[in-house]
Structures are given as structure tokens and as C-alpha cells.
């Protein structure tokens, strides 16, 4: 990935088993950064593990708000957060603790516009909004939304292409060709020399 994308910031998503302990987080995080990652995203990381990573010179760009992946069920599912003052303070406290334990920046997901902006304003580190409205310090949108790769568009998203329509049309045309004999044609393959073909068929006939 680093070879293909030399000038962009790569925030490497760490799978949960790679930071089950602070020692594991340091081991795997060091490997990822040595191989070209600019920063690391251990979603749902504990403050203790985060501090250990930061103290050992790993750059962590983390995440607060709604969590996706293995941690989703533990936090009550993928849903909007920060709809009450108390809930919003929970999100802020986690973001603040992350900052104080060495996180260099974070994304914030599925929080109200007002909460997103208030948290971004209070923190010293960059806050990037995803599904969270607001300006914050930046905005993130996943490729599935940007290119409209799903049957329906999420409420937070804006599509800048119509990949789903293009892809279904392309797959439909290919399937039609396969069913009607339009693909593959002779030109899409290659042939065996006739002498070798005869030898092969004779062996098949004699032994099987």
C-alpha cells in the first residue's frame, strides 16, 4: 500500500487481536509503522494501552463515538451517540482522556453536529468527523458512500459517483453474455498443440 500511495497519510486499522495487551499493541504497531504506516487506529483501545504505545513512540490516530467492528455489540450496537448532555459528556471524556494519554488525533462518529463541533473546539488535537456532521477539523467519508457502492445512500453521506449502478450494469451484461454464449469466445482462451492434445486424450482414454 505504501508503494502505491506514497504521498498520502496512511492510518493503519489495527484488528482487535493485535492490541489485546499493551505488549501486543507495541509489537504489532511497531511492525505496521516499520512497514510504512504513518499512524495507527486501534479502535476501542484502553487508556493504559494507548499510553504505553505513545510512550514508546507509536503514533496513534484513534476513534471516539460509535464503534464498528468487534466492539460494536459491547457498546450497545452501532447507533447515534451524544443525544443527551450526559451521553455527550461520556463521548467528550473519552476523547479528552485519549488526548491526555498521547493520542495525536481522532475521528468522531455518529454524534450530533453540536457535540462534534464542541468536542473539536475543546481538544488540542485534530478531530475528524465521520457520520457526525459539523465542521470539526476535518471530514471523513468511506468509499462505499463516496462512490455510491450500496443500494441505498446513508443519511450522512453524499455520493460523488454512481458505482452501484455502473457495477450492476456491468455484471448484468457479463452474466447475459455467459448465458447466451457471448462469453467466452475462442479469442478469450488459447489452444494446445494438436500433437500434444492427441497424446493427452489417448492417455485419458487408456488409463481412465
PDB file of C-alpha atoms in Angstrom:
ATOM      1  CA  UNK A   1       0.000   0.000   0.000  1.00  0.00           C
ATOM      2  CA  UNK A   2       2.809   2.402   0.845  1.00  0.00           C
ATOM      3  CA  UNK A   3       4.394   1.833  -2.560  1.00  0.00           C
ATOM      4  CA  UNK A   4       1.114   2.566  -4.329  1.00  0.00           C
ATOM      5  CA  UNK A   5       0.277   5.639  -2.234  1.00  0.00           C
ATOM      6  CA  UNK A   6       3.499   7.458  -1.487  1.00  0.00           C
ATOM      7  CA  UNK A   7       2.124  10.899  -0.617  1.00  0.00           C
ATOM      8  CA  UNK A   8      -0.993  10.210   1.474  1.00  0.00           C
ATOM      9  CA  UNK A   9      -1.255   9.675   5.216  1.00  0.00           C
ATOM     10  CA  UNK A  10      -1.932   6.006   5.961  1.00  0.00           C
ATOM     11  CA  UNK A  11      -3.766   5.476   9.257  1.00  0.00           C
ATOM     12  CA  UNK A  12      -3.498   1.706   9.689  1.00  0.00           C
ATOM     13  CA  UNK A  13      -6.536  -0.030  11.211  1.00  0.00           C
ATOM     14  CA  UNK A  14      -5.365  -2.461  13.880  1.00  0.00           C
ATOM     15  CA  UNK A  15      -7.505  -5.576  14.289  1.00  0.00           C
ATOM     16  CA  UNK A  16      -8.596  -6.208  17.894  1.00  0.00           C
ATOM     17  CA  UNK A  17      -6.304  -9.262  18.436  1.00  0.00           C
ATOM     18  CA  UNK A  18      -3.271  -7.078  17.690  1.00  0.00           C
ATOM     19  CA  UNK A  19      -3.811  -4.874  20.758  1.00  0.00           C
ATOM     20  CA  UNK A  20      -5.338  -7.291  23.294  1.00  0.00           C
ATOM     21  CA  UNK A  21      -2.470  -6.282  25.593  1.00  0.00           C
ATOM     22  CA  UNK A  22      -0.162  -3.301  25.674  1.00  0.00           C
ATOM     23  CA  UNK A  23       2.776  -5.532  24.770  1.00  0.00           C
ATOM     24  CA  UNK A  24       0.929  -6.885  21.733  1.00  0.00           C
ATOM     25  CA  UNK A  25      -0.021  -3.353  20.700  1.00  0.00           C
ATOM     26  CA  UNK A  26       3.607  -2.252  20.841  1.00  0.00           C
ATOM     27  CA  UNK A  27       4.802  -5.315  18.936  1.00  0.00           C
ATOM     28  CA  UNK A  28       2.289  -5.159  16.096  1.00  0.00           C
ATOM     29  CA  UNK A  29       2.124  -1.370  15.983  1.00  0.00           C
ATOM     30  CA  UNK A  30       5.903  -1.221  15.568  1.00  0.00           C
ATOM     31  CA  UNK A  31       5.714  -3.709  12.702  1.00  0.00           C
ATOM     32  CA  UNK A  32       2.987  -1.715  10.938  1.00  0.00           C
ATOM     33  CA  UNK A  33       4.848   1.571  11.268  1.00  0.00           C
ATOM     34  CA  UNK A  34       8.125  -0.001  10.185  1.00  0.00           C
ATOM     35  CA  UNK A  35       6.332  -1.141   7.036  1.00  0.00           C
ATOM     36  CA  UNK A  36       5.017   2.286   6.089  1.00  0.00           C
ATOM     37  CA  UNK A  37       2.047   3.204   8.292  1.00  0.00           C
ATOM     38  CA  UNK A  38       2.030   6.867   9.329  1.00  0.00           C
ATOM     39  CA  UNK A  39      -0.254   6.288  12.303  1.00  0.00           C
ATOM     40  CA  UNK A  40      -2.296   3.543  13.943  1.00  0.00           C
ATOM     41  CA  UNK A  41      -6.026   3.117  14.611  1.00  0.00           C
ATOM     42  CA  UNK A  42      -6.720   0.658  17.472  1.00  0.00           C
ATOM     43  CA  UNK A  43     -10.495   1.173  17.720  1.00  0.00           C
ATOM     44  CA  UNK A  44     -11.708   0.977  21.335  1.00  0.00           C
ATOM     45  CA  UNK A  45      -8.186   0.940  22.784  1.00  0.00           C
ATOM     46  CA  UNK A  46      -7.847   1.327  26.556  1.00  0.00           C
ATOM     47  CA  UNK A  47      -6.134   4.364  28.044  1.00  0.00           C
ATOM     48  CA  UNK A  48      -3.432   2.137  29.553  1.00  0.00           C
ATOM     49  CA  UNK A  49      -2.572   0.540  26.224  1.00  0.00           C
ATOM     50  CA  UNK A  50      -2.742   3.872  24.408  1.00  0.00           C
ATOM     51  CA  UNK A  51      -0.323   5.498  26.847  1.00  0.00           C
ATOM     52  CA  UNK A  52       2.079   2.571  26.534  1.00  0.00           C
ATOM     53  CA  UNK A  53       2.015   2.889  22.747  1.00  0.00           C
ATOM     54  CA  UNK A  54       2.526   6.661  22.840  1.00  0.00           C
ATOM     55  CA  UNK A  55       5.300   6.432  25.454  1.00  0.00           C
ATOM     56  CA  UNK A  56       7.091   4.051  23.094  1.00  0.00           C
ATOM     57  CA  UNK A  57       6.877   6.470  20.170  1.00  0.00           C
ATOM     58  CA  UNK A  58       3.968   4.940  18.250  1.00  0.00           C
ATOM     59  CA  UNK A  59       1.689   7.478  16.584  1.00  0.00           C
ATOM     60  CA  UNK A  60      -1.970   6.764  17.359  1.00  0.00           C
ATOM     61  CA  UNK A  61      -4.827   8.426  15.473  1.00  0.00           C
ATOM     62  CA  UNK A  62      -7.827   6.874  17.172  1.00  0.00           C
ATOM     63  CA  UNK A  63     -11.601   6.983  17.317  1.00  0.00           C
ATOM     64  CA  UNK A  64     -14.438   8.022  19.642  1.00  0.00           C
ATOM     65  CA  UNK A  65     -18.209   7.869  19.394  1.00  0.00           C
ATOM     66  CA  UNK A  66     -19.887   4.923  17.688  1.00  0.00           C
ATOM     67  CA  UNK A  67     -17.620   1.938  17.181  1.00  0.00           C
ATOM     68  CA  UNK A  68     -17.690  -0.519  14.311  1.00  0.00           C
ATOM     69  CA  UNK A  69     -16.172  -3.965  14.195  1.00  0.00           C
ATOM     70  CA  UNK A  70     -15.821  -6.407  17.091  1.00  0.00           C
ATOM     71  CA  UNK A  71     -16.557  -3.789  19.739  1.00  0.00           C
ATOM     72  CA  UNK A  72     -19.984  -2.771  18.394  1.00  0.00           C
ATOM     73  CA  UNK A  73     -22.100  -5.181  20.461  1.00  0.00           C
ATOM     74  CA  UNK A  74     -20.216  -4.423  23.676  1.00  0.00           C
ATOM     75  CA  UNK A  75     -21.201  -0.765  23.324  1.00  0.00           C
ATOM     76  CA  UNK A  76     -24.875  -1.364  22.606  1.00  0.00           C
ATOM     77  CA  UNK A  77     -24.737  -1.573  18.828  1.00  0.00           C
ATOM     78  CA  UNK A  78     -23.945   0.846  16.039  1.00  0.00           C
ATOM     79  CA  UNK A  79     -26.153   3.831  16.873  1.00  0.00           C
ATOM     80  CA  UNK A  80     -26.211   7.592  17.343  1.00  0.00           C
ATOM     81  CA  UNK A  81     -24.459   8.790  20.488  1.00  0.00           C
ATOM     82  CA  UNK A  82     -24.409  12.037  22.449  1.00  0.00           C
ATOM     83  CA  UNK A  83     -28.120  12.775  22.164  1.00  0.00           C
ATOM     84  CA  UNK A  84     -28.336  13.785  25.844  1.00  0.00           C
ATOM     85  CA  UNK A  85     -25.987  16.021  27.814  1.00  0.00           C
ATOM     86  CA  UNK A  86     -24.850  13.070  29.937  1.00  0.00           C
ATOM     87  CA  UNK A  87     -24.174  10.887  26.915  1.00  0.00           C
ATOM     88  CA  UNK A  88     -22.351  13.716  25.143  1.00  0.00           C
ATOM     89  CA  UNK A  89     -20.120  14.149  28.200  1.00  0.00           C
ATOM     90  CA  UNK A  90     -19.227  10.437  28.057  1.00  0.00           C
ATOM     91  CA  UNK A  91     -18.002  10.901  24.499  1.00  0.00           C
ATOM     92  CA  UNK A  92     -16.086  14.050  25.456  1.00  0.00           C
ATOM     93  CA  UNK A  93     -14.464  12.440  28.492  1.00  0.00           C
ATOM     94  CA  UNK A  94     -13.213   9.541  26.422  1.00  0.00           C
ATOM     95  CA  UNK A  95     -11.875  11.928  23.768  1.00  0.00           C
ATOM     96  CA  UNK A  96     -10.192  14.084  26.437  1.00  0.00           C
ATOM     97  CA  UNK A  97      -8.633  11.070  28.161  1.00  0.00           C
ATOM     98  CA  UNK A  98      -7.362   9.808  24.821  1.00  0.00           C
ATOM     99  CA  UNK A  99      -5.756  13.186  24.171  1.00  0.00           C
ATOM    100  CA  UNK A 100      -4.123  13.243  27.610  1.00  0.00           C
ATOM    101  CA  UNK A 101      -2.789   9.715  27.156  1.00  0.00           C
ATOM    102  CA  UNK A 102      -0.955  10.526  23.948  1.00  0.00           C
ATOM    103  CA  UNK A 103      -3.410  10.219  21.069  1.00  0.00           C
ATOM    104  CA  UNK A 104      -2.328  12.633  18.326  1.00  0.00           C
ATOM    105  CA  UNK A 105      -5.795  12.940  16.749  1.00  0.00           C
ATOM    106  CA  UNK A 106      -9.058  11.063  16.344  1.00  0.00           C
ATOM    107  CA  UNK A 107     -12.187  10.544  14.313  1.00  0.00           C
ATOM    108  CA  UNK A 108     -15.577  11.081  15.952  1.00  0.00           C
ATOM    109  CA  UNK A 109     -18.540   9.070  14.684  1.00  0.00           C
ATOM    110  CA  UNK A 110     -22.340   9.367  14.855  1.00  0.00           C
ATOM    111  CA  UNK A 111     -22.557  12.323  17.230  1.00  0.00           C
ATOM    112  CA  UNK A 112     -24.806  15.400  16.791  1.00  0.00           C
ATOM    113  CA  UNK A 113     -23.375  18.356  14.876  1.00  0.00           C
ATOM    114  CA  UNK A 114     -23.267  20.490  18.027  1.00  0.00           C
ATOM    115  CA  UNK A 115     -21.455  17.810  20.040  1.00  0.00           C
ATOM    116  CA  UNK A 116     -18.990  17.178  17.232  1.00  0.00           C
ATOM    117  CA  UNK A 117     -18.058  20.838  16.976  1.00  0.00           C
ATOM    118  CA  UNK A 118     -17.921  21.419  20.745  1.00  0.00           C
ATOM    119  CA  UNK A 119     -15.554  18.493  21.288  1.00  0.00           C
ATOM    120  CA  UNK A 120     -13.356  19.526  18.353  1.00  0.00           C
ATOM    121  CA  UNK A 121     -13.152  23.052  19.776  1.00  0.00           C
ATOM    122  CA  UNK A 122     -12.175  21.882  23.273  1.00  0.00           C
ATOM    123  CA  UNK A 123      -9.455  19.440  22.283  1.00  0.00           C
ATOM    124  CA  UNK A 124      -5.913  20.394  21.303  1.00  0.00           C
ATOM    125  CA  UNK A 125      -5.569  17.522  18.838  1.00  0.00           C
ATOM    126  CA  UNK A 126      -7.298  17.281  15.424  1.00  0.00           C
ATOM    127  CA  UNK A 127     -10.819  15.828  15.378  1.00  0.00           C
ATOM    128  CA  UNK A 128     -12.178  14.453  12.096  1.00  0.00           C
ATOM    129  CA  UNK A 129     -15.942  13.947  11.759  1.00  0.00           C
ATOM    130  CA  UNK A 130     -17.449  10.820  10.212  1.00  0.00           C
ATOM    131  CA  UNK A 131     -21.247  10.471  10.104  1.00  0.00           C
ATOM    132  CA  UNK A 132     -21.134  13.278  12.657  1.00  0.00           C
ATOM    133  CA  UNK A 133     -21.930  16.451  10.720  1.00  0.00           C
ATOM    134  CA  UNK A 134     -20.209  19.593  11.835  1.00  0.00           C
ATOM    135  CA  UNK A 135     -17.004  21.028  10.563  1.00  0.00           C
ATOM    136  CA  UNK A 136     -14.675  19.726  13.298  1.00  0.00           C
ATOM    137  CA  UNK A 137     -11.089  19.840  11.988  1.00  0.00           C
ATOM    138  CA  UNK A 138     -11.772  17.605   9.023  1.00  0.00           C
ATOM    139  CA  UNK A 139     -14.281  15.256   7.452  1.00  0.00           C
ATOM    140  CA  UNK A 140     -14.138  11.575   6.554  1.00  0.00           C
ATOM    141  CA  UNK A 141     -16.430   9.563   4.307  1.00  0.00           C
ATOM    142  CA  UNK A 142     -15.913   5.914   3.437  1.00  0.00           C
ATOM    143  CA  UNK A 143     -15.544   4.896  -0.202  1.00  0.00           C
ATOM    144  CA  UNK A 144     -18.796   2.909  -0.159  1.00  0.00           C
ATOM    145  CA  UNK A 145     -20.624   6.202   0.355  1.00  0.00           C
ATOM    146  CA  UNK A 146     -18.432   8.465  -1.788  1.00  0.00           C
ATOM    147  CA  UNK A 147     -18.826   6.223  -4.825  1.00  0.00           C
ATOM    148  CA  UNK A 148     -22.400   5.100  -4.028  1.00  0.00           C
ATOM    149  CA  UNK A 149     -21.485   1.428  -3.832  1.00  0.00           C
ATOM    150  CA  UNK A 150     -24.583   0.366  -1.868  1.00  0.00           C
ATOM    151  CA  UNK A 151     -28.244   0.003  -2.953  1.00  0.00           C
ATOM    152  CA  UNK A 152     -29.250   2.996  -0.803  1.00  0.00           C
ATOM    153  CA  UNK A 153     -27.322   6.026   0.428  1.00  0.00           C
ATOM    154  CA  UNK A 154     -26.832   6.594   4.158  1.00  0.00           C
ATOM    155  CA  UNK A 155     -28.332   9.775   5.602  1.00  0.00           C
ATOM    156  CA  UNK A 156     -24.929  11.244   6.461  1.00  0.00           C
ATOM    157  CA  UNK A 157     -23.433  10.597   3.033  1.00  0.00           C
ATOM    158  CA  UNK A 158     -23.185  12.407  -0.267  1.00  0.00           C
ATOM    159  CA  UNK A 159     -22.392  10.386  -3.381  1.00  0.00           C
ATOM    160  CA  UNK A 160     -19.976  11.753  -5.977  1.00  0.00           C
ATOM    161  CA  UNK A 161     -20.338   8.859  -8.416  1.00  0.00           C
ATOM    162  CA  UNK A 162     -22.757   6.005  -9.109  1.00  0.00           C
ATOM    163  CA  UNK A 163     -20.612   2.913  -8.787  1.00  0.00           C
ATOM    164  CA  UNK A 164     -23.546   0.686  -7.763  1.00  0.00           C
ATOM    165  CA  UNK A 165     -25.459   1.426 -10.971  1.00  0.00           C
ATOM    166  CA  UNK A 166     -22.317   1.050 -13.088  1.00  0.00           C
ATOM    167  CA  UNK A 167     -21.293  -2.221 -11.391  1.00  0.00           C
ATOM    168  CA  UNK A 168     -24.723  -3.859 -11.559  1.00  0.00           C
ATOM    169  CA  UNK A 169     -24.975  -2.907 -15.231  1.00  0.00           C
ATOM    170  CA  UNK A 170     -21.538  -4.372 -15.962  1.00  0.00           C
ATOM    171  CA  UNK A 171     -22.187  -7.609 -14.044  1.00  0.00           C
ATOM    172  CA  UNK A 172     -25.592  -7.934 -15.683  1.00  0.00           C
ATOM    173  CA  UNK A 173     -24.100  -7.602 -19.164  1.00  0.00           C
ATOM    174  CA  UNK A 174     -21.400 -10.167 -18.367  1.00  0.00           C
ATOM    175  CA  UNK A 175     -23.932 -12.661 -16.942  1.00  0.00           C
ATOM    176  CA  UNK A 176     -26.088 -12.235 -20.059  1.00  0.00           C
ATOM    177  CA  UNK A 177     -23.106 -12.963 -22.308  1.00  0.00           C
ATOM    178  CA  UNK A 178     -22.257 -16.109 -20.332  1.00  0.00           C
ATOM    179  CA  UNK A 179     -25.825 -17.389 -20.509  1.00  0.00           C
ATOM    180  CA  UNK A 180     -26.188 -16.694 -24.245  1.00  0.00           C
ATOM    181  CA  UNK A 181     -22.723 -17.841 -25.322  1.00  0.00           C
ATOM    182  CA  UNK A 182     -21.308 -14.391 -25.996  1.00  0.00           C
ATOM    183  CA  UNK A 183     -18.508 -15.023 -23.482  1.00  0.00           C
ATOM    184  CA  UNK A 184     -16.074 -16.639 -23.505  1.00  0.00           C
ATOM    185  CA  UNK A 185     -15.277 -16.715 -27.221  1.00  0.00           C
ATOM    186  CA  UNK A 186     -12.401 -18.567 -28.840  1.00  0.00           C
ATOM    187  CA  UNK A 187     -10.244 -15.429 -28.721  1.00  0.00           C
ATOM    188  CA  UNK A 188     -10.511 -15.312 -24.922  1.00  0.00           C
ATOM    189  CA  UNK A 189      -8.568 -18.555 -24.497  1.00  0.00           C
ATOM    190  CA  UNK A 190      -5.674 -20.432 -26.097  1.00  0.00           C
ATOM    191  CA  UNK A 191      -5.150 -23.855 -27.618  1.00  0.00           C
ATOM    192  CA  UNK A 192      -2.938 -26.864 -27.095  1.00  0.00           C
ATOM    193  CA  UNK A 193      -0.786 -28.148 -29.951  1.00  0.00           C
ATOM    194  CA  UNK A 194      -2.690 -30.857 -31.818  1.00  0.00           C
ATOM    195  CA  UNK A 195       0.034 -33.458 -31.292  1.00  0.00           C
ATOM    196  CA  UNK A 196       0.045 -32.882 -27.525  1.00  0.00           C
ATOM    197  CA  UNK A 197      -3.730 -32.852 -27.462  1.00  0.00           C
ATOM    198  CA  UNK A 198      -3.879 -36.266 -29.149  1.00  0.00           C
ATOM    199  CA  UNK A 199      -1.346 -37.644 -26.676  1.00  0.00           C
ATOM    200  CA  UNK A 200      -3.287 -36.232 -23.725  1.00  0.00           C
ATOM    201  CA  UNK A 201      -6.618 -37.638 -24.942  1.00  0.00           C
ATOM    202  CA  UNK A 202      -5.057 -41.061 -25.569  1.00  0.00           C
ATOM    203  CA  UNK A 203      -3.668 -41.190 -22.032  1.00  0.00           C
ATOM    204  CA  UNK A 204      -7.049 -40.238 -20.626  1.00  0.00           C
ATOM    205  CA  UNK A 205      -8.793 -42.877 -22.698  1.00  0.00           C
ATOM    206  CA  UNK A 206      -6.339 -45.647 -21.809  1.00  0.00           C
ATOM    207  CA  UNK A 207      -5.969 -45.003 -18.091  1.00  0.00           C
ATOM    208  CA  UNK A 208      -9.311 -43.571 -17.054  1.00  0.00           C
TER     209      UNK A 208
END
